[in-house]
């Protein structure tokens, strides 16, 4: 029967776990990049603002697949040049997992920067000024005043970006990372049953998306708790 999958279930499950690991690692790094770029865009430094604007424009103009290929084939050369500069002559290769995380995080960060920037602008500046008047330092103002409101405002947009990121993990299969899409393709090569395995992969991606949407709904409900009458 088709659901037996010729014994490939364990491999598909391993590929699914790799997909989740790849998406979560890229999410953490991408959030840091996006927040840093948003702060740079809103800084008083024209240089930082210009560099951040250039970064977001480049990311939005380059297809994610091309970014994966550039990072995979270019990062090894850059790391090798850096190693040679410091006298390290052995061959250095950036693996497909690291390259995939970097490529997806850079893409996620470019879009997340605009989400964070909009969330920053939505916070009334008078709140920050009042906190400073009360003697709160910059770091404490950010942690106690800005960050909770920033998270609440940016969460829906970031959630949508993560759903896109989760699907974009399939692009990393082109550089050999054995995530879900790669495992399905290998099974197709072995069994010559493309519909069976690609349909199974589709169902597994849909399951991951559904679980993610449920978690995002809970996070949004929790972030609204006690705000504007939210429960």
Short mmCIF file of C-alpha atoms in Angstrom, two decimals:
data_model
loop_
_atom_site.label_atom_id
_atom_site.label_comp_id
_atom_site.label_asym_id
_atom_site.label_seq_id
_atom_site.Cartn_x
_atom_site.Cartn_y
_atom_site.Cartn_z
CA UNK A 1 0.00 0.00 0.00
CA UNK A 2 1.16 3.54 -0.71
CA UNK A 3 1.21 4.53 2.96
CA UNK A 4 3.84 1.86 3.69
CA UNK A 5 6.27 3.88 1.51
CA UNK A 6 8.58 0.92 0.88
CA UNK A 7 10.15 1.33 4.31
CA UNK A 8 11.13 4.97 3.76
CA UNK A 9 9.11 6.31 6.71
CA UNK A 10 12.12 6.51 9.06
CA UNK A 11 14.09 8.47 6.49
CA UNK A 12 11.23 10.88 5.90
CA UNK A 13 10.89 11.42 9.64
CA UNK A 14 14.62 12.13 9.90
CA UNK A 15 14.24 14.60 7.06
CA UNK A 16 11.34 16.27 8.87
CA UNK A 17 13.42 16.65 12.02
CA UNK A 18 16.21 18.21 9.96
CA UNK A 19 13.68 20.61 8.41
CA UNK A 20 12.51 21.69 11.87
CA UNK A 21 16.08 22.11 13.12
CA UNK A 22 17.03 24.14 10.05
CA UNK A 23 13.98 26.40 10.35
CA UNK A 24 14.45 27.06 14.08
CA UNK A 25 18.16 27.85 13.76
CA UNK A 26 17.49 30.21 10.85
CA UNK A 27 14.65 31.81 12.85
CA UNK A 28 16.84 32.60 15.87
CA UNK A 29 19.63 34.05 13.74
CA UNK A 30 17.19 35.86 11.46
CA UNK A 31 15.41 37.54 14.37
CA UNK A 32 18.73 38.90 15.58
CA UNK A 33 19.61 40.16 12.12
CA UNK A 34 16.18 41.71 11.58
CA UNK A 35 16.20 43.51 14.94
CA UNK A 36 19.72 44.83 14.34
CA UNK A 37 18.82 46.06 10.85
CA UNK A 38 15.65 47.74 12.13
CA UNK A 39 17.64 49.59 14.79
CA UNK A 40 20.16 50.63 12.15
CA UNK A 41 17.40 51.91 9.86
CA UNK A 42 16.03 54.08 12.66
CA UNK A 43 19.40 55.28 13.95
CA UNK A 44 20.58 58.85 13.57
CA UNK A 45 23.66 57.66 11.67
CA UNK A 46 23.15 58.11 7.94
CA UNK A 47 25.82 55.48 7.25
CA UNK A 48 24.11 52.80 9.35
CA UNK A 49 20.70 53.68 7.97
CA UNK A 50 22.01 53.57 4.40
CA UNK A 51 23.73 50.20 4.89
CA UNK A 52 20.61 48.72 6.46
CA UNK A 53 18.46 50.04 3.62
CA UNK A 54 20.87 48.57 1.08
CA UNK A 55 20.76 45.21 2.83
CA UNK A 56 16.97 45.02 2.87
CA UNK A 57 16.76 46.08 -0.78
CA UNK A 58 19.29 43.45 -1.86
CA UNK A 59 17.55 40.69 0.12
CA UNK A 60 14.16 41.57 -1.34
CA UNK A 61 15.62 41.63 -4.85
CA UNK A 62 17.48 38.28 -4.80
CA UNK A 63 15.57 34.95 -5.01
CA UNK A 64 16.05 32.74 -1.96
CA UNK A 65 17.28 29.84 -4.10
CA UNK A 66 20.01 32.00 -5.57
CA UNK A 67 20.94 33.14 -2.08
CA UNK A 68 21.33 29.52 -0.93
CA UNK A 69 23.63 28.76 -3.86
CA UNK A 70 25.71 31.91 -3.39
CA UNK A 71 26.19 31.28 0.32
CA UNK A 72 27.04 27.60 -0.16
CA UNK A 73 29.61 28.10 -2.92
CA UNK A 74 30.88 31.50 -1.81
CA UNK A 75 31.13 31.10 1.97
CA UNK A 76 33.74 28.34 1.73
CA UNK A 77 35.95 30.55 -0.42
CA UNK A 78 35.60 33.51 1.94
CA UNK A 79 36.38 31.37 4.99
CA UNK A 80 39.35 29.85 3.17
CA UNK A 81 40.70 33.31 2.31
CA UNK A 82 40.29 34.39 5.93
CA UNK A 83 42.08 31.24 7.09
CA UNK A 84 44.95 31.84 4.67
CA UNK A 85 45.22 35.41 5.94
CA UNK A 86 45.84 34.06 9.44
CA UNK A 87 48.21 31.35 8.23
CA UNK A 88 45.75 28.42 8.22
CA UNK A 89 46.50 26.48 5.02
CA UNK A 90 44.20 23.47 5.34
CA UNK A 91 41.06 23.20 3.24
CA UNK A 92 37.93 24.67 4.87
CA UNK A 93 34.43 23.83 3.69
CA UNK A 94 31.15 25.28 4.87
CA UNK A 95 28.66 22.42 5.10
CA UNK A 96 25.15 22.50 3.64
CA UNK A 97 23.49 22.92 7.04
CA UNK A 98 25.53 25.99 8.00
CA UNK A 99 25.10 27.44 4.51
CA UNK A 100 21.36 26.80 4.61
CA UNK A 101 20.97 28.42 8.02
CA UNK A 102 22.95 31.48 6.91
CA UNK A 103 21.06 31.87 3.64
CA UNK A 104 17.61 31.46 5.17
CA UNK A 105 18.48 33.68 8.15
CA UNK A 106 19.72 36.46 5.89
CA UNK A 107 16.55 36.27 3.83
CA UNK A 108 14.33 36.16 6.91
CA UNK A 109 16.24 39.01 8.52
CA UNK A 110 15.77 41.25 5.50
CA UNK A 111 12.00 41.00 5.70
CA UNK A 112 11.88 40.90 9.50
CA UNK A 113 13.76 44.20 9.58
CA UNK A 114 10.80 45.95 7.97
CA UNK A 115 8.37 44.25 10.37
CA UNK A 116 10.44 45.37 13.35
CA UNK A 117 10.82 48.88 11.94
CA UNK A 118 7.05 49.23 11.59
CA UNK A 119 6.60 47.94 15.14
CA UNK A 120 9.13 50.45 16.47
CA UNK A 121 7.35 53.31 14.71
CA UNK A 122 4.00 52.18 16.14
CA UNK A 123 5.22 52.75 19.72
CA UNK A 124 4.38 56.30 20.92
CA UNK A 125 7.70 58.12 21.53
CA UNK A 126 6.24 59.80 24.60
CA UNK A 127 6.43 56.52 26.52
CA UNK A 128 10.19 56.31 26.09
CA UNK A 129 10.63 59.97 26.99
CA UNK A 130 8.51 59.57 30.13
CA UNK A 131 10.54 56.53 31.20
CA UNK A 132 13.76 58.47 30.75
CA UNK A 133 12.38 61.34 32.82
CA UNK A 134 11.61 58.86 35.60
CA UNK A 135 15.27 57.87 35.65
CA UNK A 136 15.20 54.59 33.71
CA UNK A 137 18.34 53.80 31.72
CA UNK A 138 18.33 53.04 27.99
CA UNK A 139 18.64 49.29 28.42
CA UNK A 140 15.90 49.15 31.04
CA UNK A 141 13.64 51.32 28.89
CA UNK A 142 14.10 48.93 26.00
CA UNK A 143 13.52 45.84 28.16
CA UNK A 144 10.54 47.13 30.16
CA UNK A 145 8.85 49.58 27.78
CA UNK A 146 9.82 48.98 24.16
CA UNK A 147 10.31 45.22 23.88
CA UNK A 148 6.89 44.07 25.17
CA UNK A 149 5.06 46.42 22.81
CA UNK A 150 7.44 45.63 19.96
CA UNK A 151 6.82 41.90 20.38
CA UNK A 152 3.05 42.33 20.51
CA UNK A 153 2.96 44.44 17.34
CA UNK A 154 5.50 42.47 15.31
CA UNK A 155 4.36 38.94 16.21
CA UNK A 156 1.70 38.48 13.46
CA UNK A 157 4.09 39.63 10.74
CA UNK A 158 6.95 37.54 12.10
CA UNK A 159 4.65 34.53 12.29
CA UNK A 160 3.81 34.83 8.61
CA UNK A 161 7.48 35.17 7.77
CA UNK A 162 8.26 32.01 9.72
CA UNK A 163 5.66 30.09 7.74
CA UNK A 164 7.41 31.21 4.56
CA UNK A 165 10.77 30.26 6.10
CA UNK A 166 9.48 26.80 6.97
CA UNK A 167 8.57 26.18 3.33
CA UNK A 168 11.80 27.72 2.03
CA UNK A 169 13.80 25.04 3.85
CA UNK A 170 12.99 22.84 0.84
CA UNK A 171 15.35 25.03 -1.22
CA UNK A 172 18.34 23.78 0.78
CA UNK A 173 17.84 20.33 -0.75
CA UNK A 174 19.64 21.58 -3.89
CA UNK A 175 22.95 21.73 -1.99
CA UNK A 176 22.60 18.24 -0.55
CA UNK A 177 21.17 18.78 2.92
CA UNK A 178 19.01 15.75 3.69
CA UNK A 179 15.93 17.53 4.93
CA UNK A 180 12.38 16.46 4.08
CA UNK A 181 12.43 17.45 0.41
CA UNK A 182 15.81 15.81 -0.18
CA UNK A 183 14.70 12.60 1.52
CA UNK A 184 11.55 12.51 -0.62
CA UNK A 185 13.60 13.04 -3.79
CA UNK A 186 15.98 10.23 -2.85
CA UNK A 187 13.03 7.93 -2.24
CA UNK A 188 11.61 8.86 -5.65
CA UNK A 189 14.93 8.02 -7.31
CA UNK A 190 14.97 4.61 -5.62
CA UNK A 191 11.31 3.61 -6.08
CA UNK A 192 10.32 5.62 -9.19
CA UNK A 193 7.06 6.63 -7.51
CA UNK A 194 7.21 10.45 -7.58
CA UNK A 195 3.55 11.12 -6.77
CA UNK A 196 3.58 8.90 -3.69
CA UNK A 197 6.56 10.51 -2.02
CA UNK A 198 5.96 14.09 -3.11
CA UNK A 199 2.35 13.82 -1.94
CA UNK A 200 3.57 12.44 1.40
CA UNK A 201 6.04 15.32 1.69
CA UNK A 202 3.18 17.72 0.96
CA UNK A 203 1.14 16.27 3.81
CA UNK A 204 4.09 16.53 6.17
CA UNK A 205 4.71 20.17 5.25
CA UNK A 206 1.02 20.90 5.78
CA UNK A 207 1.18 19.21 9.19
CA UNK A 208 4.19 21.32 10.18
CA UNK A 209 2.41 24.44 8.97
CA UNK A 210 -0.75 23.59 10.92
CA UNK A 211 1.21 22.96 14.13
CA UNK A 212 3.09 26.23 13.64
CA UNK A 213 -0.15 28.15 13.11
CA UNK A 214 -1.59 26.73 16.32
CA UNK A 215 1.51 27.76 18.26
CA UNK A 216 1.44 31.23 16.71
CA UNK A 217 -2.23 31.65 17.63
CA UNK A 218 -1.41 30.80 21.25
CA UNK A 219 1.52 33.21 21.29
CA UNK A 220 -0.62 36.01 19.87
CA UNK A 221 -3.35 35.31 22.42
CA UNK A 222 -0.78 35.36 25.21
CA UNK A 223 0.79 38.59 23.97
CA UNK A 224 -2.62 40.32 23.98
CA UNK A 225 -3.45 39.15 27.49
CA UNK A 226 -4.30 42.14 29.67
CA UNK A 227 -3.97 44.56 26.72
CA UNK A 228 -7.02 46.44 25.50
CA UNK A 229 -9.28 44.03 27.27
CA UNK A 230 -7.61 40.95 25.78
CA UNK A 231 -8.10 37.67 27.65
#
